[in-house]
mmCIF file of C-alpha atoms in Angstrom:
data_model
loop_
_atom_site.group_PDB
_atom_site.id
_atom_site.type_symbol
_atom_site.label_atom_id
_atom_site.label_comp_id
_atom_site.label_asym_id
_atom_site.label_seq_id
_atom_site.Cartn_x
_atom_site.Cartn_y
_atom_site.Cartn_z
ATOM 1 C CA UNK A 1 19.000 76.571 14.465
ATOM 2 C CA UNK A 2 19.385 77.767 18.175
ATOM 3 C CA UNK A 3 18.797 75.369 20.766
ATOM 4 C CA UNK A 4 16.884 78.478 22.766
ATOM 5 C CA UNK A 5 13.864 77.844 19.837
ATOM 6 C CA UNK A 6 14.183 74.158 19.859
ATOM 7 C CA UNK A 7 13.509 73.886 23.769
ATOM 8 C CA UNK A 8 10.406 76.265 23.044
ATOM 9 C CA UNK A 9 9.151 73.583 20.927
ATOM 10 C CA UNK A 10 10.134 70.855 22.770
ATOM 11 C CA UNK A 11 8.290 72.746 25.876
ATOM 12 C CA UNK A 12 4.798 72.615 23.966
ATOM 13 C CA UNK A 13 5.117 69.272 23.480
ATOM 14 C CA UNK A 14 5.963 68.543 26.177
ATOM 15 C CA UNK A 15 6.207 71.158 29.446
ATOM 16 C CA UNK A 16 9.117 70.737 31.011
ATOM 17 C CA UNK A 17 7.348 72.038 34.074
ATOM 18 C CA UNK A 18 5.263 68.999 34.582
ATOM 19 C CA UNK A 19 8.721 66.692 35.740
ATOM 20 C CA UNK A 20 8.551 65.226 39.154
ATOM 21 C CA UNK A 21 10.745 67.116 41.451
ATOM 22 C CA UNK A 22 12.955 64.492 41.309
ATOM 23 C CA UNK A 23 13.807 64.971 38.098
ATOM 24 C CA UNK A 24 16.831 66.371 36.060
ATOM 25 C CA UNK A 25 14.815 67.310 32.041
ATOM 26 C CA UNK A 26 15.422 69.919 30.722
ATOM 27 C CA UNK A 27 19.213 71.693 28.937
ATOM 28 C CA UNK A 28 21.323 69.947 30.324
ATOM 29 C CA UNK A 29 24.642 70.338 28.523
ATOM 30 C CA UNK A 30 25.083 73.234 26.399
ATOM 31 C CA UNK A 31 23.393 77.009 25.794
ATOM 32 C CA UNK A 32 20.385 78.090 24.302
ATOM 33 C CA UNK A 33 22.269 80.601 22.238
ATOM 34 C CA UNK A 34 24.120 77.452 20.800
ATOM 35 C CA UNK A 35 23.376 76.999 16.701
ATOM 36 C CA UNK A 36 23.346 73.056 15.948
ATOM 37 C CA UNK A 37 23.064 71.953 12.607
ATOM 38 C CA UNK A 38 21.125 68.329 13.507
ATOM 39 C CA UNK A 39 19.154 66.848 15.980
ATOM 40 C CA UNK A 40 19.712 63.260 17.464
ATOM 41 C CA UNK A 41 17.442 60.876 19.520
ATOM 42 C CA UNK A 42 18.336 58.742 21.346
ATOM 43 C CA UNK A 43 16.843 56.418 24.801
ATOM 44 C CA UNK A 44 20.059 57.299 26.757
ATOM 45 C CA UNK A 45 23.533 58.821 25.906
ATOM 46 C CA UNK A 46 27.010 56.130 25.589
ATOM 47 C CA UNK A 47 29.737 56.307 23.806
ATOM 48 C CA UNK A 48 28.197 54.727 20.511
ATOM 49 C CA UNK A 49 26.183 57.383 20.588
ATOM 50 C CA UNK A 50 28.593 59.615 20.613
ATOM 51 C CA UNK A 51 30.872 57.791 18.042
ATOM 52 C CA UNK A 52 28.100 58.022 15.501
ATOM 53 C CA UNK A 53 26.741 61.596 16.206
ATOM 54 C CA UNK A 54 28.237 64.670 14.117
ATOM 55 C CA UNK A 55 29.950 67.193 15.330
ATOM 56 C CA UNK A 56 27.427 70.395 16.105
ATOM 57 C CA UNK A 57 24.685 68.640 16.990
ATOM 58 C CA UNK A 58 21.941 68.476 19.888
ATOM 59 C CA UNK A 59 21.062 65.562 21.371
ATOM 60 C CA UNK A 60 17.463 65.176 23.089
ATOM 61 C CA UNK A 61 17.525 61.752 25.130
ATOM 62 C CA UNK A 62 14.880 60.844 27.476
ATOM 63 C CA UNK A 63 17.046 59.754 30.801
ATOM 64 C CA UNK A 64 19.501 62.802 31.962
ATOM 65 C CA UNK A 65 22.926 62.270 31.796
ATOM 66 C CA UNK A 66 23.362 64.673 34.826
ATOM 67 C CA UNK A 67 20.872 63.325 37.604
ATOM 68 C CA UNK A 68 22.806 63.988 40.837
ATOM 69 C CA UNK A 69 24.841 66.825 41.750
ATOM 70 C CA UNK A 70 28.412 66.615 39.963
ATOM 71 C CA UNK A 71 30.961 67.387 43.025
ATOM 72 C CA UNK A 72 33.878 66.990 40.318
ATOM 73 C CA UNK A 73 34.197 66.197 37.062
ATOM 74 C CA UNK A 74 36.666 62.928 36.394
ATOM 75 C CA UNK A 75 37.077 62.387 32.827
ATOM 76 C CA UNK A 76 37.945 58.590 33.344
ATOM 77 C CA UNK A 77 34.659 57.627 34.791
ATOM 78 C CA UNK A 78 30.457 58.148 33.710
ATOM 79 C CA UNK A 79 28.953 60.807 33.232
ATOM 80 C CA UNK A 80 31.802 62.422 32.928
ATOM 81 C CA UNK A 81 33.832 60.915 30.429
ATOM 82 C CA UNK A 82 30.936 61.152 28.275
ATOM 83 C CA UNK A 83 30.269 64.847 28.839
ATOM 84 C CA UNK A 84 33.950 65.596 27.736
ATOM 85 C CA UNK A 85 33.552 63.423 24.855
ATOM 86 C CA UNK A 86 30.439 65.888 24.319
ATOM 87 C CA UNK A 87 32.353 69.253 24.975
ATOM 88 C CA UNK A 88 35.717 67.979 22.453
ATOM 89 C CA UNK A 89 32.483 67.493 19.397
ATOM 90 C CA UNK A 90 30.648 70.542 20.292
ATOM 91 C CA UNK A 91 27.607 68.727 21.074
ATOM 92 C CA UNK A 92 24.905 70.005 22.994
ATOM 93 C CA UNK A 93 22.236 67.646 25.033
ATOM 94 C CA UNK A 94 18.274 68.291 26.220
ATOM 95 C CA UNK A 95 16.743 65.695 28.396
ATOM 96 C CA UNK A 96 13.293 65.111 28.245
ATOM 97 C CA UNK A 97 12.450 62.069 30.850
ATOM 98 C CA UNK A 98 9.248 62.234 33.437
ATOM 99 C CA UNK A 99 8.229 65.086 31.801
ATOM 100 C CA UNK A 100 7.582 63.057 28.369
ATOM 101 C CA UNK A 101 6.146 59.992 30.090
ATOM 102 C CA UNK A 102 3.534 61.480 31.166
ATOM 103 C CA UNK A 103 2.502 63.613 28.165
ATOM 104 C CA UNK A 104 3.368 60.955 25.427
ATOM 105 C CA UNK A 105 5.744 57.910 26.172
ATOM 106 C CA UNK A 106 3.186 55.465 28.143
ATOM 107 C CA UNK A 107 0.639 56.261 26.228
ATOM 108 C CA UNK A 108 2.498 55.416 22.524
ATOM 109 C CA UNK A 109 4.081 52.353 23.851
ATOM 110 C CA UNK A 110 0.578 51.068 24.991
ATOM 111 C CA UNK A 111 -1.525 52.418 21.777
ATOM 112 C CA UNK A 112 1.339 52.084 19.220
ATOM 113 C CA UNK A 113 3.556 49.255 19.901
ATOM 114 C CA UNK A 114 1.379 46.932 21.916
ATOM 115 C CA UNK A 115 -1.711 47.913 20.155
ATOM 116 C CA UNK A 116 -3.903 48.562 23.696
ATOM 117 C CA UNK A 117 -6.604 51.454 23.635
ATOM 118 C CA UNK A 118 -5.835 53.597 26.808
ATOM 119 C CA UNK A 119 -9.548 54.188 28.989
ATOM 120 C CA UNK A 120 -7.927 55.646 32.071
ATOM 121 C CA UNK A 121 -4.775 57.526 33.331
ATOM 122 C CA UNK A 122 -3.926 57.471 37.527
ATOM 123 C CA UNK A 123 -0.379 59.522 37.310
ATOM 124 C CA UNK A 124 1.997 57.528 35.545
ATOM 125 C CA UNK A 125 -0.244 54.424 35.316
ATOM 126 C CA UNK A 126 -2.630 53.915 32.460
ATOM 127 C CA UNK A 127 -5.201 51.503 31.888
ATOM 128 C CA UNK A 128 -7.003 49.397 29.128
ATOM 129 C CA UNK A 129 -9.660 46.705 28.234
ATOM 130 C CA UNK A 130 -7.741 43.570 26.924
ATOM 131 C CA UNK A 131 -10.114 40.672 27.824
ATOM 132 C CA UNK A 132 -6.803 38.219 27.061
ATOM 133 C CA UNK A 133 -6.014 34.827 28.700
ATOM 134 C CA UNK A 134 -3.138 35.116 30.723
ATOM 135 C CA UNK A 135 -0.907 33.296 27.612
ATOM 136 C CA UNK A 136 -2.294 35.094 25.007
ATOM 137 C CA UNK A 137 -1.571 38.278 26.607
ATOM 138 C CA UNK A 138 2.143 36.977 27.846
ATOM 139 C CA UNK A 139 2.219 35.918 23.911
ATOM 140 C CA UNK A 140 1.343 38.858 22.687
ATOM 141 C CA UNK A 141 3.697 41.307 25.127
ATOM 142 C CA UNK A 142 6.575 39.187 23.750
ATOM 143 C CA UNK A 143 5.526 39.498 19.821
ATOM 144 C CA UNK A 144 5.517 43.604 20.549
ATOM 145 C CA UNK A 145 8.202 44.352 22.433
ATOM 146 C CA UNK A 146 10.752 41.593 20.595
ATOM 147 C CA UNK A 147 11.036 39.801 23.865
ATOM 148 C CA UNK A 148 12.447 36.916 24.308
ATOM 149 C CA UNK A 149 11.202 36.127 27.800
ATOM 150 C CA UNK A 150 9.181 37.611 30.843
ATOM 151 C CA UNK A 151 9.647 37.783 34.184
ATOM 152 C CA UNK A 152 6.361 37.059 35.632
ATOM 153 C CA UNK A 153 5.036 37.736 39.118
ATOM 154 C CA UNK A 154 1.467 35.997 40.140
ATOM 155 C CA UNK A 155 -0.641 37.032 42.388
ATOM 156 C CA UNK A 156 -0.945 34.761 44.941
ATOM 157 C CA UNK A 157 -4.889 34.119 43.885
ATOM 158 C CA UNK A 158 -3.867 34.037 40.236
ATOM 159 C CA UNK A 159 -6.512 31.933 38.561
ATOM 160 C CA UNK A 160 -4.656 30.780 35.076
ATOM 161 C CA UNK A 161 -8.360 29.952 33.475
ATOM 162 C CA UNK A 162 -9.307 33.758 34.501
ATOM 163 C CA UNK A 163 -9.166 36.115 31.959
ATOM 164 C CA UNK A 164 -7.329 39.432 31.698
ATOM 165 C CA UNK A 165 -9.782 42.159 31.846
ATOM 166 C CA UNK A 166 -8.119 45.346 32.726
ATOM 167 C CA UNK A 167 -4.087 45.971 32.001
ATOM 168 C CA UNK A 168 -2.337 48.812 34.185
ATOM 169 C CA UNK A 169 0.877 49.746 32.112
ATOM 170 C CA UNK A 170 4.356 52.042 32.629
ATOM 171 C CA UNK A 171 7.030 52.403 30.547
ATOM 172 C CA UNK A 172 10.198 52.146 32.298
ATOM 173 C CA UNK A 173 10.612 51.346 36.270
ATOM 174 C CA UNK A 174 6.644 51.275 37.437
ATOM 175 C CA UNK A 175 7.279 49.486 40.849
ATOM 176 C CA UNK A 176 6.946 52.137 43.262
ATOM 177 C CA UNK A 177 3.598 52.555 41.901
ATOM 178 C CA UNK A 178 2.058 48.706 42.590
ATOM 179 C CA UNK A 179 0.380 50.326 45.620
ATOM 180 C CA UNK A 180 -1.992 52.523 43.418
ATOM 181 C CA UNK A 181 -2.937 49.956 40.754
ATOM 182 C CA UNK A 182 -6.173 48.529 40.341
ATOM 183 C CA UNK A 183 -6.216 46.030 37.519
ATOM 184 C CA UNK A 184 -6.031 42.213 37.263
ATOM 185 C CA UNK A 185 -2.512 42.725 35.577
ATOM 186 C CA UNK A 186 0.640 44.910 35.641
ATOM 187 C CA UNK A 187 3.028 45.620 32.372
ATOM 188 C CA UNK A 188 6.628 47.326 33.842
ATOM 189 C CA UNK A 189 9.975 46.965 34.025
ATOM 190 C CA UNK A 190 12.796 46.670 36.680
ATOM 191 C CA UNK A 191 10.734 45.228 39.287
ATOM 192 C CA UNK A 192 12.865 44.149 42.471
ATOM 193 C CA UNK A 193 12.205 41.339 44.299
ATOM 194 C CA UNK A 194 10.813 43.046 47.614
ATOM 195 C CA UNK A 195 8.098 44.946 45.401
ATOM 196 C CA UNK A 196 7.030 41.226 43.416
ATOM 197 C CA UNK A 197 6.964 40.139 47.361
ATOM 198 C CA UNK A 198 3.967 42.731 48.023
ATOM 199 C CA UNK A 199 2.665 42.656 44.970
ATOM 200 C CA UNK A 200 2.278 38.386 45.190
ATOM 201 C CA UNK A 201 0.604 38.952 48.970
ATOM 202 C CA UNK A 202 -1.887 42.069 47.219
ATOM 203 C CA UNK A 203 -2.920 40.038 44.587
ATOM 204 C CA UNK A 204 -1.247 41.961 41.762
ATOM 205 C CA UNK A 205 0.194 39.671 39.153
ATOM 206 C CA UNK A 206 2.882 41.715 37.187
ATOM 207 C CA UNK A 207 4.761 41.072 33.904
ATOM 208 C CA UNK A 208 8.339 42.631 33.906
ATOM 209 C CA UNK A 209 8.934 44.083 30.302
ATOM 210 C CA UNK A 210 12.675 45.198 30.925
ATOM 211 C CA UNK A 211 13.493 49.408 31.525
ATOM 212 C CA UNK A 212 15.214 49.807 28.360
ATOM 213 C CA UNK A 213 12.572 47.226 26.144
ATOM 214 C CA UNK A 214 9.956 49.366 27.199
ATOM 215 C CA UNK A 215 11.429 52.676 27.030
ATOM 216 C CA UNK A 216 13.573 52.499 23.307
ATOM 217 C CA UNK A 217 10.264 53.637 21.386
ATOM 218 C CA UNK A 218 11.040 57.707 22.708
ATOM 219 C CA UNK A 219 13.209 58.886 19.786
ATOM 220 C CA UNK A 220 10.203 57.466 17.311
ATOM 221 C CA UNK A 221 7.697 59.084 19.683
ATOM 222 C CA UNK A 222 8.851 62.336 19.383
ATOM 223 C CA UNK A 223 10.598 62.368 15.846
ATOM 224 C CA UNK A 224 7.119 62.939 14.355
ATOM 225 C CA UNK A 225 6.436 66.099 16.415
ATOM 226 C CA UNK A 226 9.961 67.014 15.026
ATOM 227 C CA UNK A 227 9.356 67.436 11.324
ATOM 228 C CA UNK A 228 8.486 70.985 11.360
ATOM 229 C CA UNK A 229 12.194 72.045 12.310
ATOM 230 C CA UNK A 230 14.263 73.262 9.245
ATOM 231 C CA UNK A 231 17.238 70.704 10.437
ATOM 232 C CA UNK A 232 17.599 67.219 10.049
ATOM 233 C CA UNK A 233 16.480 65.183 12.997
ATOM 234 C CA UNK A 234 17.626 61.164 13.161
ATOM 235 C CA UNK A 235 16.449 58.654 14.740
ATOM 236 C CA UNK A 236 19.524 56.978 16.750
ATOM 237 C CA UNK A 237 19.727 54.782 20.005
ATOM 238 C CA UNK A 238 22.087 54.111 22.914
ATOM 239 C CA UNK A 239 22.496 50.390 23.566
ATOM 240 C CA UNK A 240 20.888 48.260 26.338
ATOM 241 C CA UNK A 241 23.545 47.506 29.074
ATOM 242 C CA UNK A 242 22.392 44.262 29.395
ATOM 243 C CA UNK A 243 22.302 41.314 27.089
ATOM 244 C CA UNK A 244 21.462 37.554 28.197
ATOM 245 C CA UNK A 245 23.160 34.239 27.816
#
């Protein structure tokens, strides 16, 4: 199957138009006249990625590869290691990141995964009715997501005994957005210290549920929307870069 008529599809799902600016979705590696024989998802692209994936195949991950401008291309060092690796097994890649947040990702990890009914979307941010104690909800984030531990910013009026009415909730790296949320509680990842020092001072207590925790649900996401192609598509991973002792 040409790439060319799986980016059409992807595109309905999807519009690749709708990417912030910012943004690097879209073909990324490769050619649309390119025939690929499977289809692999995957969070992020790494080398035992690329171990596992055969030879002809398309990759659609949801962070690019290529994000800034390439001034060279040194084989001994990321990204471009890995995009030789790519070229030497014919393997073609299609990034589908802010793009696929907004239309789908947020939304499944909330519905699907954490089990939250979505009222409200502000951007990237949506929002639901949980009516949770502070542990039960901490409790039940954990259960979901297969999380060990939280890191946990509290407002600096956090009542404990107060419930959780309304959740605001991003997939991924949602800090940049603390300034536009209106909710007694925040569900992210990668929060950085200077953004859980406004958020303490603004009231805004914030759970931090890891980039990669979060954000490892895409190739499930989209596999569904996937069935109608006439090649195989498999459900694959990249691994988390960090692990905890």
């Amino acid at each position: 199957m040409k790439i060319g008529e799986i980016y059409k599809i992807l595109d309905e799902i999807s519009p690749f138009a709708s990417q912030e600016e910012w943004d690097n979705s879209g073909l990324l590696v490769g050619s649309f006249e390119t025939d690929v024989e499977r289809v692999y998802l995957s969070l992020d692209v790494d080398d035992k990625l690329l171990d596992e994936v055969q030879p002809n195949s398309l990759i659609i991950a949801h962070h690019p590869l290529i994000f800034k401008g390439l001034k060279s291309l040194n084989f001994d060092t990321y990204p471009s290691s890995l995009i030789a690796k790519m070229m030497a097994k014919n393997l073609s890649l299609i990034a589908m990141h802010t793009n696929y947040d907004l239309s789908h990702l947020n939304e499944y990890v909330l519905s699907e995964i954490l089990g939250f009914t979505p009222k409200e979307r502000d951007g990237f941010v949506l929002y639901a009715d949980v009516n949770l104690s502070f542990d039960e909800l901490c409790e039940r984030v954990k259960t979901k997501l297969n999380l060990s531990h939280l890191r946990v910013c509290k407002g600096r009026k956090f009542d404990h005994n107060a419930p959780i009415k309304c959740l605001a909730f991003c997939t991924g790296s949602g800090g940049d957005l603390i300034d536009i949320v209106k909710a007694d509680l925040f569900l992210t990842g990668d929060l950085k210290y200077h953004q859980a020092m406004s958020a303490v001072q603004n009231n805004l207590t914030m759970l931090d549920i890891g980039h990669f925790e979060s954000e490892r649900y895409f190739g499930e996401s989209l596999a569904k929307y996937l069935q109608i192609l006439p090649i195989p598509t498999i459900i694959s991973n990249s691994k988390n870069p960090f692990s905890y002792s």
